[in-house]
CSV table of C-alpha atoms in Angstrom, one decimal:
chain,number,residue,atom,x,y,z
A,1,UNK,CA,134.7,253.9,-12.8
A,2,UNK,CA,135.2,253.0,-16.5
A,3,UNK,CA,138.0,253.9,-18.9
A,4,UNK,CA,135.3,255.7,-21.0
A,5,UNK,CA,134.4,257.8,-17.7
A,6,UNK,CA,138.1,258.6,-17.2
A,7,UNK,CA,138.3,259.8,-20.8
A,8,UNK,CA,135.3,262.1,-20.3
A,9,UNK,CA,136.5,263.6,-17.3
A,10,UNK,CA,140.0,264.2,-18.1
A,11,UNK,CA,138.6,266.0,-21.4
A,12,UNK,CA,136.4,268.2,-19.3
A,13,UNK,CA,139.7,269.3,-17.5
A,14,UNK,CA,141.2,272.5,-18.8
A,15,UNK,CA,145.0,272.5,-18.8
A,16,UNK,CA,145.3,275.7,-16.9
A,17,UNK,CA,143.5,273.9,-13.6
A,18,UNK,CA,145.8,271.1,-13.5
A,19,UNK,CA,147.9,271.0,-10.3
A,20,UNK,CA,151.3,269.8,-10.0
A,21,UNK,CA,153.7,269.3,-7.1
A,22,UNK,CA,155.6,272.6,-7.8
A,23,UNK,CA,152.1,274.4,-7.2
A,24,UNK,CA,152.2,273.2,-3.5
A,25,UNK,CA,153.9,276.1,-2.1
A,26,UNK,CA,151.0,278.2,-3.4
A,27,UNK,CA,148.6,276.5,-0.7
A,28,UNK,CA,150.9,277.0,2.1
A,29,UNK,CA,149.7,279.4,4.6
A,30,UNK,CA,150.2,280.1,8.5
A,31,UNK,CA,147.7,277.4,9.3
A,32,UNK,CA,149.7,274.8,7.2
A,33,UNK,CA,152.9,276.1,8.3
A,34,UNK,CA,152.0,275.1,11.9
A,35,UNK,CA,150.7,271.8,10.6
A,36,UNK,CA,153.8,271.1,8.9
A,37,UNK,CA,155.9,271.8,12.1
A,38,UNK,CA,153.7,269.4,13.9
A,39,UNK,CA,153.8,266.7,11.7
A,40,UNK,CA,157.7,267.0,10.9
A,41,UNK,CA,158.2,267.0,14.6
A,42,UNK,CA,156.5,263.7,15.0
A,43,UNK,CA,158.5,262.3,12.1
A,44,UNK,CA,162.0,263.6,13.8
A,45,UNK,CA,161.2,261.8,17.0
A,46,UNK,CA,160.9,258.6,14.7
A,47,UNK,CA,164.1,259.2,12.9
A,48,UNK,CA,165.8,260.1,16.4
A,49,UNK,CA,164.4,256.2,17.4
A,50,UNK,CA,166.0,255.0,14.5
A,51,UNK,CA,169.3,257.0,15.0
A,52,UNK,CA,169.5,255.3,18.6
A,53,UNK,CA,168.9,251.9,17.0
A,54,UNK,CA,171.4,252.3,14.1
A,55,UNK,CA,174.1,253.5,16.6
A,56,UNK,CA,173.6,250.4,19.0
A,57,UNK,CA,177.1,248.9,18.8
A,58,UNK,CA,175.5,245.3,19.5
A,59,UNK,CA,173.7,245.5,15.9
A,60,UNK,CA,175.6,244.6,13.2
A,61,UNK,CA,175.6,247.2,10.4
A,62,UNK,CA,176.0,247.3,6.7
A,63,UNK,CA,179.5,245.5,6.2
A,64,UNK,CA,181.1,244.8,3.1
A,65,UNK,CA,184.0,242.5,3.9
A,66,UNK,CA,186.1,244.0,6.9
A,67,UNK,CA,184.5,247.4,6.2
A,68,UNK,CA,181.8,248.7,8.5
A,69,UNK,CA,179.7,251.0,6.1
A,70,UNK,CA,177.7,252.3,8.8
A,71,UNK,CA,180.1,255.1,9.7
A,72,UNK,CA,180.0,256.5,6.3
A,73,UNK,CA,176.2,255.8,5.2
A,74,UNK,CA,174.4,256.5,8.3
A,75,UNK,CA,175.1,260.2,8.4
A,76,UNK,CA,174.1,260.6,4.9
A,77,UNK,CA,170.8,258.5,5.3
A,78,UNK,CA,169.9,260.7,8.4
A,79,UNK,CA,170.7,263.6,6.6
A,80,UNK,CA,168.3,262.5,3.8
A,81,UNK,CA,165.4,261.6,6.0
A,82,UNK,CA,165.8,264.8,8.0
A,83,UNK,CA,165.3,266.7,4.8
A,84,UNK,CA,162.6,264.5,3.6
A,85,UNK,CA,160.6,265.3,6.8
A,86,UNK,CA,160.2,268.8,5.5
A,87,UNK,CA,158.6,268.0,2.2
A,88,UNK,CA,156.2,265.1,3.5
A,89,UNK,CA,155.2,267.3,6.2
A,90,UNK,CA,154.4,270.5,3.8
A,91,UNK,CA,152.6,268.1,1.6
A,92,UNK,CA,150.2,266.3,4.2
A,93,UNK,CA,149.6,269.9,5.6
A,94,UNK,CA,148.9,271.3,2.2
A,95,UNK,CA,146.8,268.6,0.3
A,96,UNK,CA,143.6,269.5,2.3
A,97,UNK,CA,143.9,273.2,1.0
A,98,UNK,CA,144.3,272.2,-2.4
A,99,UNK,CA,141.2,269.7,-2.8
A,100,UNK,CA,139.1,272.4,-0.9
A,101,UNK,CA,140.4,275.0,-3.5
A,102,UNK,CA,139.8,272.9,-6.7
A,103,UNK,CA,136.9,270.9,-5.5
A,104,UNK,CA,137.7,267.8,-8.1
A,105,UNK,CA,135.5,265.4,-8.9
A,106,UNK,CA,138.1,262.9,-9.4
A,107,UNK,CA,141.9,263.1,-8.5
A,108,UNK,CA,144.3,261.6,-11.1
A,109,UNK,CA,148.2,260.8,-10.3
A,110,UNK,CA,150.7,259.9,-12.4
A,111,UNK,CA,153.1,258.6,-9.7
A,112,UNK,CA,151.3,257.5,-7.0
A,113,UNK,CA,154.2,256.7,-4.7
A,114,UNK,CA,155.7,260.3,-4.9
A,115,UNK,CA,155.1,262.4,-1.7
A,116,UNK,CA,152.9,264.9,-3.5
A,117,UNK,CA,150.6,262.2,-5.0
A,118,UNK,CA,150.6,260.1,-1.8
A,119,UNK,CA,149.3,263.2,0.1
A,120,UNK,CA,146.5,263.7,-2.5
A,121,UNK,CA,145.2,260.1,-2.5
A,122,UNK,CA,145.2,260.1,1.5
A,123,UNK,CA,143.3,263.5,1.7
A,124,UNK,CA,141.0,262.5,-1.2
A,125,UNK,CA,140.1,259.2,0.4
A,126,UNK,CA,139.4,261.1,3.7
A,127,UNK,CA,136.8,263.4,1.7
A,128,UNK,CA,135.3,260.6,-0.2
A,129,UNK,CA,137.0,261.9,-3.7
A,130,UNK,CA,137.5,259.2,-6.1
A,131,UNK,CA,141.4,258.7,-7.0
A,132,UNK,CA,143.0,257.3,-10.2
A,133,UNK,CA,146.7,256.2,-10.4
A,134,UNK,CA,148.3,255.9,-13.7
A,135,UNK,CA,151.3,253.2,-14.0
A,136,UNK,CA,154.8,255.1,-13.9
A,137,UNK,CA,157.4,252.9,-15.6
A,138,UNK,CA,157.6,249.2,-16.2
A,139,UNK,CA,156.2,247.1,-13.0
A,140,UNK,CA,158.3,244.1,-12.0
A,141,UNK,CA,158.3,241.8,-8.7
A,142,UNK,CA,161.1,243.7,-7.2
A,143,UNK,CA,159.6,247.2,-8.3
A,144,UNK,CA,160.7,249.4,-5.4
A,145,UNK,CA,158.0,251.8,-5.7
A,146,UNK,CA,155.2,249.3,-5.3
A,147,UNK,CA,157.2,247.1,-2.7
A,148,UNK,CA,155.5,248.0,0.1
A,149,UNK,CA,156.4,244.8,2.1
A,150,UNK,CA,154.9,244.4,5.4
A,151,UNK,CA,152.5,247.5,4.4
A,152,UNK,CA,150.9,245.0,1.8
A,153,UNK,CA,148.7,243.3,4.4
A,154,UNK,CA,147.6,246.8,5.5
A,155,UNK,CA,146.2,247.4,1.8
A,156,UNK,CA,144.2,244.4,2.1
A,157,UNK,CA,142.8,245.9,5.3
A,158,UNK,CA,142.2,249.3,3.8
A,159,UNK,CA,144.7,250.9,6.6
A,160,UNK,CA,147.2,252.0,3.8
A,161,UNK,CA,145.6,254.2,1.3
A,162,UNK,CA,145.8,253.4,-2.2
A,163,UNK,CA,144.3,254.8,-5.3
A,164,UNK,CA,140.6,253.6,-6.0
A,165,UNK,CA,141.9,252.6,-9.4
A,166,UNK,CA,145.3,251.8,-10.5
A,167,UNK,CA,145.5,251.9,-14.2
A,168,UNK,CA,148.3,249.6,-15.8
A,169,UNK,CA,149.9,249.0,-19.2
A,170,UNK,CA,149.1,245.3,-19.5
A,171,UNK,CA,148.0,242.0,-17.8
A,172,UNK,CA,151.5,241.4,-16.5
A,173,UNK,CA,151.5,244.5,-14.5
A,174,UNK,CA,148.0,243.7,-13.2
A,175,UNK,CA,149.0,240.3,-12.0
A,176,UNK,CA,152.3,241.5,-10.4
A,177,UNK,CA,150.2,244.1,-8.4
A,178,UNK,CA,147.7,241.7,-7.3
A,179,UNK,CA,149.7,238.9,-6.5
A,180,UNK,CA,153.1,240.3,-5.3
A,181,UNK,CA,151.9,243.5,-3.8
A,182,UNK,CA,148.4,242.3,-2.6
A,183,UNK,CA,146.6,245.2,-4.5
A,184,UNK,CA,142.9,244.2,-4.5
A,185,UNK,CA,142.2,242.9,-8.1
A,186,UNK,CA,139.1,245.3,-8.3
A,187,UNK,CA,141.4,248.2,-7.6
A,188,UNK,CA,143.6,247.4,-10.8
A,189,UNK,CA,142.3,248.1,-14.4
A,190,UNK,CA,144.3,247.4,-17.8
A,191,UNK,CA,144.0,250.3,-20.0
A,192,UNK,CA,147.1,250.1,-21.9
A,193,UNK,CA,150.0,252.8,-21.9
A,194,UNK,CA,148.6,256.4,-21.3
C-alpha cells in the first residue's frame, strides 16, 4: 500500500462513517455480552495466578529502602487489572461486529496500542483486511507503547499482530521500530507528520 493509495482511500471516507472507541458499545449485543464474559473469565484467571505469585512471601517485591511497596501497590494494581479486563473483553468481542457492519477496505488506527485499536488490528488480520497504524507521539528506544519486550520475537514470527503498515514521522522513528522493537522493515513507512 503506497502513501498515495492511503490518501485516495481516506479521501473516499465520509466523516459520518468513521468509527471511534466511543462507538464500541453500539455494537454490543447479547452474543457479544456472552463472548465478553468468556474472555473476561479467562483474563481474570490469569490475574488470580499473578495475585498468587505476587503474594508469595518468598518473592521480594517492590522495595524502597526498608519499605515493602507491595502492600500499597499490589491492591491498586490488581484493581486496575480487574477493571481493564472488562474493557479488553468487550473490545475483542465487539470488533468482529464493527468490521462486519462497516465492511471496510482498509482499517486505519491512530494509536495502535490502545485496546480498541488492538482489537480492530487483530480482527482485521483474521479477515484479511489491510491495516495501517499512524505514529502517536515521539518514538524513542524506551517508548512504553512500542516496548513489547519479549513479544518482539513473536512479531518477527507473525504470532503477535501488528498493523500491516506503520506510518512514522521520520527515519529515526522507523529505525527505532526496526532495531529496538523488531518491527519488520517492510511494515514501516516514513510519511511525515499526519
